[in-house]
Short mmCIF file of C-alpha atoms in Angstrom, two decimals:
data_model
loop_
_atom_site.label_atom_id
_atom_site.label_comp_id
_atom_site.label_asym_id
_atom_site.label_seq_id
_atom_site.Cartn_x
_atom_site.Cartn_y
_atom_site.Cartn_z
CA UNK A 881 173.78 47.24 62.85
CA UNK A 882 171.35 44.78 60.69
CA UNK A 883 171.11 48.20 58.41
CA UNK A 884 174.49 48.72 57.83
CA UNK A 885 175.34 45.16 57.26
CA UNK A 886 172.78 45.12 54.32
CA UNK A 887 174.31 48.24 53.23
CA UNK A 888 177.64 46.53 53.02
CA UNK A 889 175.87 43.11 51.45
CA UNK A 890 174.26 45.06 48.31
CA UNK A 891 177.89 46.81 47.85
CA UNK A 892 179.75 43.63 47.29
CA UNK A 893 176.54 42.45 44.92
CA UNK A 894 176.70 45.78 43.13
CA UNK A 895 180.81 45.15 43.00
CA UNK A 896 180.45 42.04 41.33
CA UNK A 897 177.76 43.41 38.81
CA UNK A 898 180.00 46.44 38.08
CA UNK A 899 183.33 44.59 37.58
CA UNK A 900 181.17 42.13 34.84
CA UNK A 901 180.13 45.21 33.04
CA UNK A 902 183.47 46.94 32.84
CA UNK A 903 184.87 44.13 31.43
CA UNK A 904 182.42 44.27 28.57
CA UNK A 905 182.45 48.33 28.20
CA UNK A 906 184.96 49.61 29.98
CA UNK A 907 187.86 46.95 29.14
CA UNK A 908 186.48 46.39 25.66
CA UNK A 909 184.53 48.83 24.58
CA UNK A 910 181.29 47.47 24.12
CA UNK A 911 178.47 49.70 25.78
CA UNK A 912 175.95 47.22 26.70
CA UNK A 913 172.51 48.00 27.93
CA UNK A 914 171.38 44.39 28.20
CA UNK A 915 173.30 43.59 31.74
CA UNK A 916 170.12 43.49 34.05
CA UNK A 917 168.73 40.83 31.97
CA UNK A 918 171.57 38.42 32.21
CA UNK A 919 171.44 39.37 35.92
CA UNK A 920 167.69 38.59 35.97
CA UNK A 921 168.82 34.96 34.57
CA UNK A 922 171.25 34.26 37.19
CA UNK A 923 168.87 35.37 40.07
CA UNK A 924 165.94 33.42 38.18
CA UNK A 925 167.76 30.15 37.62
CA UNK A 926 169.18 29.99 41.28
CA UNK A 927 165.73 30.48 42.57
CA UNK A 928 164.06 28.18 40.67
CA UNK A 929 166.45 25.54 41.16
CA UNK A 930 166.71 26.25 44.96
CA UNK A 931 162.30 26.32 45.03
CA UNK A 932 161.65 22.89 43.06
CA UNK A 933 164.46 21.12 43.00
CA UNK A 934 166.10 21.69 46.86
CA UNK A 935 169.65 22.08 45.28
CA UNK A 936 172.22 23.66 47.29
CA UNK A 937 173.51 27.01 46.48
CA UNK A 938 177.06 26.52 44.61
CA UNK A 939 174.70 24.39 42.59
CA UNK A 940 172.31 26.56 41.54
CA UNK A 941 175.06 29.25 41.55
CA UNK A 942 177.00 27.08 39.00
CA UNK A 943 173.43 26.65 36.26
CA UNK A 944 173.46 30.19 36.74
CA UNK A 945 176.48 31.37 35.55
CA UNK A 946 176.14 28.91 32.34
CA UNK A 947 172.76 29.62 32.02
CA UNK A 948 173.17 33.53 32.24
CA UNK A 949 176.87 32.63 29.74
CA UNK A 950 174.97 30.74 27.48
CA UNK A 951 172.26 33.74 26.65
CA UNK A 952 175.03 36.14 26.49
CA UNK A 953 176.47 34.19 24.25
CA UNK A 954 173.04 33.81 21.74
CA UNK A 955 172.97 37.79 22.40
CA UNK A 956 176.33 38.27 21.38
CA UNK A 957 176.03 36.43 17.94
CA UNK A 958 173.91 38.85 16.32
CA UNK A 959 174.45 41.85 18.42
CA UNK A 960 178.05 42.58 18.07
CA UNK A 961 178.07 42.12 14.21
CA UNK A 962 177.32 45.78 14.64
CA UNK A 963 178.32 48.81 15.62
CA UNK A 964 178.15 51.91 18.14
CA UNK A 965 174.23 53.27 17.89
CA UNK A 966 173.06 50.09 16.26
CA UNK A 967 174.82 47.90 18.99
CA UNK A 968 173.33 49.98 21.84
CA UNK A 969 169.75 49.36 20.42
CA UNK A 970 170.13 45.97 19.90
CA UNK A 971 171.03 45.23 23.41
CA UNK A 972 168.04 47.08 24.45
CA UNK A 973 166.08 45.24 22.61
CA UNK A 974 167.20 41.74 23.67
CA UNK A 975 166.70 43.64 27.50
CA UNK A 976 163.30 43.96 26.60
CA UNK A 977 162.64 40.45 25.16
CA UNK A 978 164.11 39.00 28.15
CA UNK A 979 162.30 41.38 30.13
CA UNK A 980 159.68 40.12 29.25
CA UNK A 981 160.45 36.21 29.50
CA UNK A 982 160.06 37.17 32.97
CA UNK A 983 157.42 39.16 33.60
CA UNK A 984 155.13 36.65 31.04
CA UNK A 985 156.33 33.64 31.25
CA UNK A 986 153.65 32.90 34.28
CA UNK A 987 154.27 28.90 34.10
CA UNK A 988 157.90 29.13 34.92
CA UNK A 989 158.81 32.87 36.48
CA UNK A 990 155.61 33.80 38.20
CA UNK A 991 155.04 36.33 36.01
CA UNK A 992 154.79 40.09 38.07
CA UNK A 993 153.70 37.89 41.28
CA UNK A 994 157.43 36.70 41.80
CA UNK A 995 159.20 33.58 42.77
CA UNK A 996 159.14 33.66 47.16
CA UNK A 997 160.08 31.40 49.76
CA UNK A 998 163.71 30.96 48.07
CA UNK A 999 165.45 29.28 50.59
CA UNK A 1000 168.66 30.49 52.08
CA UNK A 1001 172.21 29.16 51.33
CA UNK A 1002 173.53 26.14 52.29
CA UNK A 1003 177.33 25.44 51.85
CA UNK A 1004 178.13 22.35 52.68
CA UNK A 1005 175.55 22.04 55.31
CA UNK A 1006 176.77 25.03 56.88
CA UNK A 1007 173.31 27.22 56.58
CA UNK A 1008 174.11 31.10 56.21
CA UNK A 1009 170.92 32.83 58.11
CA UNK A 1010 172.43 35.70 59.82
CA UNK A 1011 173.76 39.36 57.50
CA UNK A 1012 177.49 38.64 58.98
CA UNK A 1013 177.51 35.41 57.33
CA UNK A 1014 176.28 36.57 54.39
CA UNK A 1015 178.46 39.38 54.83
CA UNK A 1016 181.26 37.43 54.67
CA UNK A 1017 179.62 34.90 51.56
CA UNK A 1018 178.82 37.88 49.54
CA UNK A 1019 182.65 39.44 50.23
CA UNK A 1020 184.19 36.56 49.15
CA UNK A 1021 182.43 36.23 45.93
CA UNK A 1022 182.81 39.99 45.51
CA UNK A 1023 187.31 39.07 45.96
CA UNK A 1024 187.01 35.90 43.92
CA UNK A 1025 185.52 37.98 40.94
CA UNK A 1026 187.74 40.90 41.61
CA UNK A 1027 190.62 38.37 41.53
CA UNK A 1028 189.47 36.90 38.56
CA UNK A 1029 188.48 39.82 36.80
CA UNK A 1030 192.52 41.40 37.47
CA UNK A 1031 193.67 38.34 36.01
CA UNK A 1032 192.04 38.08 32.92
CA UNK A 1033 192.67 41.72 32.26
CA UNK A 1034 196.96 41.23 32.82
CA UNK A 1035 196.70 38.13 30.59
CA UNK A 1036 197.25 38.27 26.89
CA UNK A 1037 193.32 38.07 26.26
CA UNK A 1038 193.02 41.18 28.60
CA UNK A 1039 195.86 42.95 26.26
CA UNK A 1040 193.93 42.06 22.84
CA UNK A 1041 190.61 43.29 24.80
CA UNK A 1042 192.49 47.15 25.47
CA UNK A 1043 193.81 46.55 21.91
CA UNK A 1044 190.00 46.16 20.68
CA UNK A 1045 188.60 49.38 22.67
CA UNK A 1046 191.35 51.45 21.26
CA UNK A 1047 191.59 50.23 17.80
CA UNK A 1048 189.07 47.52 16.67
CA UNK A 1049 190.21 47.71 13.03
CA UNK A 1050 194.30 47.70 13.50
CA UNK A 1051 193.19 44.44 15.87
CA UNK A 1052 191.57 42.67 13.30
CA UNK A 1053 194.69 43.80 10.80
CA UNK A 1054 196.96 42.11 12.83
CA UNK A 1055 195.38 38.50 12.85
CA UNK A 1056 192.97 38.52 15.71
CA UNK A 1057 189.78 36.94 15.34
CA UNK A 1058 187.76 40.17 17.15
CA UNK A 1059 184.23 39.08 16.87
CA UNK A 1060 185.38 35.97 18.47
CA UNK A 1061 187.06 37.89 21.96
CA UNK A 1062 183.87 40.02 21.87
CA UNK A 1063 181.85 37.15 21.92
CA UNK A 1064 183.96 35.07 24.86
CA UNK A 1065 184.04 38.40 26.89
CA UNK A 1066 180.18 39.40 26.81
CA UNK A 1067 179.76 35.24 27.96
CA UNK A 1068 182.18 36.02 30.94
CA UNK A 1069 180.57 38.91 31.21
CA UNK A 1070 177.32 37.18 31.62
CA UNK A 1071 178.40 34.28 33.47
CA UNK A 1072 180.02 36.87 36.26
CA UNK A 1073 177.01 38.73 37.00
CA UNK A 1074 174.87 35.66 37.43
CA UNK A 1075 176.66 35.44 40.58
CA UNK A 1076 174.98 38.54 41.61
CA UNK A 1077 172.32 37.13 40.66
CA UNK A 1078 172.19 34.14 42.86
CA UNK A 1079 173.64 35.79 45.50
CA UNK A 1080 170.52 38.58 45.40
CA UNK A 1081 167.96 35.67 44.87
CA UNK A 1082 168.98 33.96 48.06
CA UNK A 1083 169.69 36.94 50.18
CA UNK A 1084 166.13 38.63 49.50
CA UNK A 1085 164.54 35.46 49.53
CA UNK A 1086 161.77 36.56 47.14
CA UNK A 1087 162.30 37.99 43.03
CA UNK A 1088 159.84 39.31 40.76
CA UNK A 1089 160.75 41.18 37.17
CA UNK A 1090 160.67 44.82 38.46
CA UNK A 1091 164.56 44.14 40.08
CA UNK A 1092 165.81 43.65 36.34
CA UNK A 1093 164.17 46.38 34.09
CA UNK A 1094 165.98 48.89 31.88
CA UNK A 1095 166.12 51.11 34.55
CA UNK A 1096 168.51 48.40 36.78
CA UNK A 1097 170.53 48.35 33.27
CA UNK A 1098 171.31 51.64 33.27
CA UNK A 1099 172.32 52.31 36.86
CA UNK A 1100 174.76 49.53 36.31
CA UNK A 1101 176.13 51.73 33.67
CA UNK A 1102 176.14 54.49 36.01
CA UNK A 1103 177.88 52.51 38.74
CA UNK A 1104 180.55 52.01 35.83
CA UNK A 1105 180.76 55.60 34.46
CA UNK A 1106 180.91 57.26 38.14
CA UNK A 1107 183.79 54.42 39.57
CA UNK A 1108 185.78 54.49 36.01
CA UNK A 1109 185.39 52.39 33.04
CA UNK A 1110 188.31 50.40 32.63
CA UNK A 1111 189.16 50.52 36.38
CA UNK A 1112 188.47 47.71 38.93
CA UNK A 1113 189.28 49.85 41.63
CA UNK A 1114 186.45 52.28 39.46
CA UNK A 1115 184.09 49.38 39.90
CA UNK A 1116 184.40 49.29 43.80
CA UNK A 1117 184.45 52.64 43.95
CA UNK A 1118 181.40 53.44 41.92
CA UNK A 1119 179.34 50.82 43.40
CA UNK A 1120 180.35 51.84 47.06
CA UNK A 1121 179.20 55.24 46.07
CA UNK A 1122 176.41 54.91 44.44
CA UNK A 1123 174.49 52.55 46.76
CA UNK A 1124 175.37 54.29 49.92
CA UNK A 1125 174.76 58.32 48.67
CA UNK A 1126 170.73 57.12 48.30
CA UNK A 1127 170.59 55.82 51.42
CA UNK A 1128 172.10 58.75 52.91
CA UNK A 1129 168.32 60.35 51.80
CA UNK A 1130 166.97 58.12 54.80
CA UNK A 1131 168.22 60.17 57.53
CA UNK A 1132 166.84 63.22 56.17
CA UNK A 1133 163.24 61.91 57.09
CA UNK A 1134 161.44 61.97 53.48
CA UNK A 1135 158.74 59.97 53.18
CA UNK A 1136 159.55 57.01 51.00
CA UNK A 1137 157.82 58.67 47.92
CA UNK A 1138 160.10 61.40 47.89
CA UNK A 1139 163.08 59.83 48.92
CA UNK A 1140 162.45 57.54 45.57
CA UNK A 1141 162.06 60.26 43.48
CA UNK A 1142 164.85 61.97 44.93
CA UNK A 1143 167.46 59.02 44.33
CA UNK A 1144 166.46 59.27 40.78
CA UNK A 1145 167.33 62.77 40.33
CA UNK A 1146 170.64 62.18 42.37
CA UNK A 1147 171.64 59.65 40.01
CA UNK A 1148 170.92 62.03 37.10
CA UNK A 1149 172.80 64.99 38.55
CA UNK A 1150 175.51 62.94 39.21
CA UNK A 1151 175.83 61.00 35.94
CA UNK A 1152 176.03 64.64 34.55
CA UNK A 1153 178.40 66.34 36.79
CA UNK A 1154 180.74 63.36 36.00
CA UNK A 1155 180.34 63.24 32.15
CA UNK A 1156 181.18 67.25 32.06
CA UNK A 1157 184.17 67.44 34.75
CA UNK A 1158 185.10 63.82 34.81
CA UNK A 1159 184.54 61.91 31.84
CA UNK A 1160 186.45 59.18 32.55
CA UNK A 1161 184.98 58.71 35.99
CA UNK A 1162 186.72 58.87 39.44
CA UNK A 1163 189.44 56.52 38.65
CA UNK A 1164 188.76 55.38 35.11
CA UNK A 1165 190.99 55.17 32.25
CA UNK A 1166 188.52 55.35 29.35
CA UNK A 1167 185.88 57.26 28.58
CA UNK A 1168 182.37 55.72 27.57
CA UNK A 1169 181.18 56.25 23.85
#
């Protein structure tokens, strides 16, 4: 039961990480490869907030999100002044730099020995120790972003975002300041998945910079490309399926060497399969460029 609860926990993390992404690529049309890293802030600022300071967890959940917002927002400046191929690299390469903030910076991160002992949450001195409370924690965040994310999309600044993925010159010909919605939707972008973030920091109790490498960049992509980009319903969907289909390897008895190498070439053959028979993903309305 503890299994399948955990299961159920990383879903709703990997739902709010999916629906932050798909607003940036799938709703806008910005393919960003620098997500993990704005994750790793959120996770990395609730911990060490929670480790020296004691603070409770919407606390350290609210530094989070402007922490992780604010770097989106200095990554955004210079980053989406350009264009397709040039804008993919550049996000890489602010992945790596923050990359390696963490793994480096031993006086404040830890370096590779990780930040443990990060205390569970407390809401309102109501502790959450058992996986049906956070369960239920991590659900609500995952409907409160969901929510969020619906509305913003239904709104006229959701309208000019479709306008932007479709057309990014006619946009700008018609008076809107596109650079500047890029800008405020990578931030929201950011600040979103810092939730994640938190919520992983305090649910493993213990971080270190291998959870937010390239690698954890791209599978959020692939979360976004096999649910549908420009689908919240995709974003569920994708993240449902791509964190329990791994797991599924358990059962077969593979020792945990294999079983890791195996995941990786599952992701693969699916992120193929998909961009050759379903392009737009199971439920998507846009296709990734």
């Amino acid at each position: 039961m503890a299994y399948l609860l955990h299961i159920l926990i990383l879903i709703n993390i990997y739902i709010i990480i999916a629906i932050s992404l798909n607003l940036i690529a799938g709703y806008t049309g910005i393919l960003s490869i620098a997500h993990a890293a704005f994750y790793g802030v959120g996770a990395y600022v609730a911990a060490l907030f929670a480790v020296n300071y004691g603070t409770p967890f919407l606390l350290n959940l609210i530094v989070a999100m402007a922490m992780a917002g604010a770097v989106a927002a200095v990554v955004a400046f210079p980053s989406l002044r350009i264009h397709d191929d040039y804008l993919v690299i550049a996000t890489f390469g602010f992945q790596m730099i923050l990359f390696s903030i963490f793994n480096n910076w031993v006086g404040l991160t830890r370096g590779p020995l990780g930040i443990p002992g990060i205390p569970q949450p407390n809401i309102f001195g109501f502790a959450i120790t058992s996986h049906v409370e956070y369960l239920a924690l991590s659900g609500v965040c995952a409907l409160a972003v969901y929510f969020f994310a619906k509305r913003v999309i239904e709104s006229p600044f959701g309208r000019v975002l479709k306008a932007i993925r479709e057309d990014e010159i006619f946009t700008q010909a018609l008076g809107k300041n596109v650079t500047r919605y890029k800008i405020l939707v990578f931030v929201m972008g950011g600040a979103l998945v810092a939730i994640a973030g938190a919520l992983y920091a305090h649910y493993v109790t213990f971080i270190d910079p291998t959870s937010f490498t390239i690698l954890e960049s791209i599978f959020m992509i692939s979360i976004v490309i096999v649910g549908g980009a420009g689908s919240l319903k995709g974003s569920v969907i994708g993240a449902a399926v791509l964190i329990v289909l791994p797991e599924m390897l358990r059962f077969l008895g593979m020792p945990n060497a294999i079983a890791a190498n195996m995941r990786q070439i599952i992701y693969g053959a699916l992120l193929v399969v998909m961009m050759i028979f379903r392009p737009k993903g199971l439920v998507g309305e846009y296709e990734l460029k």
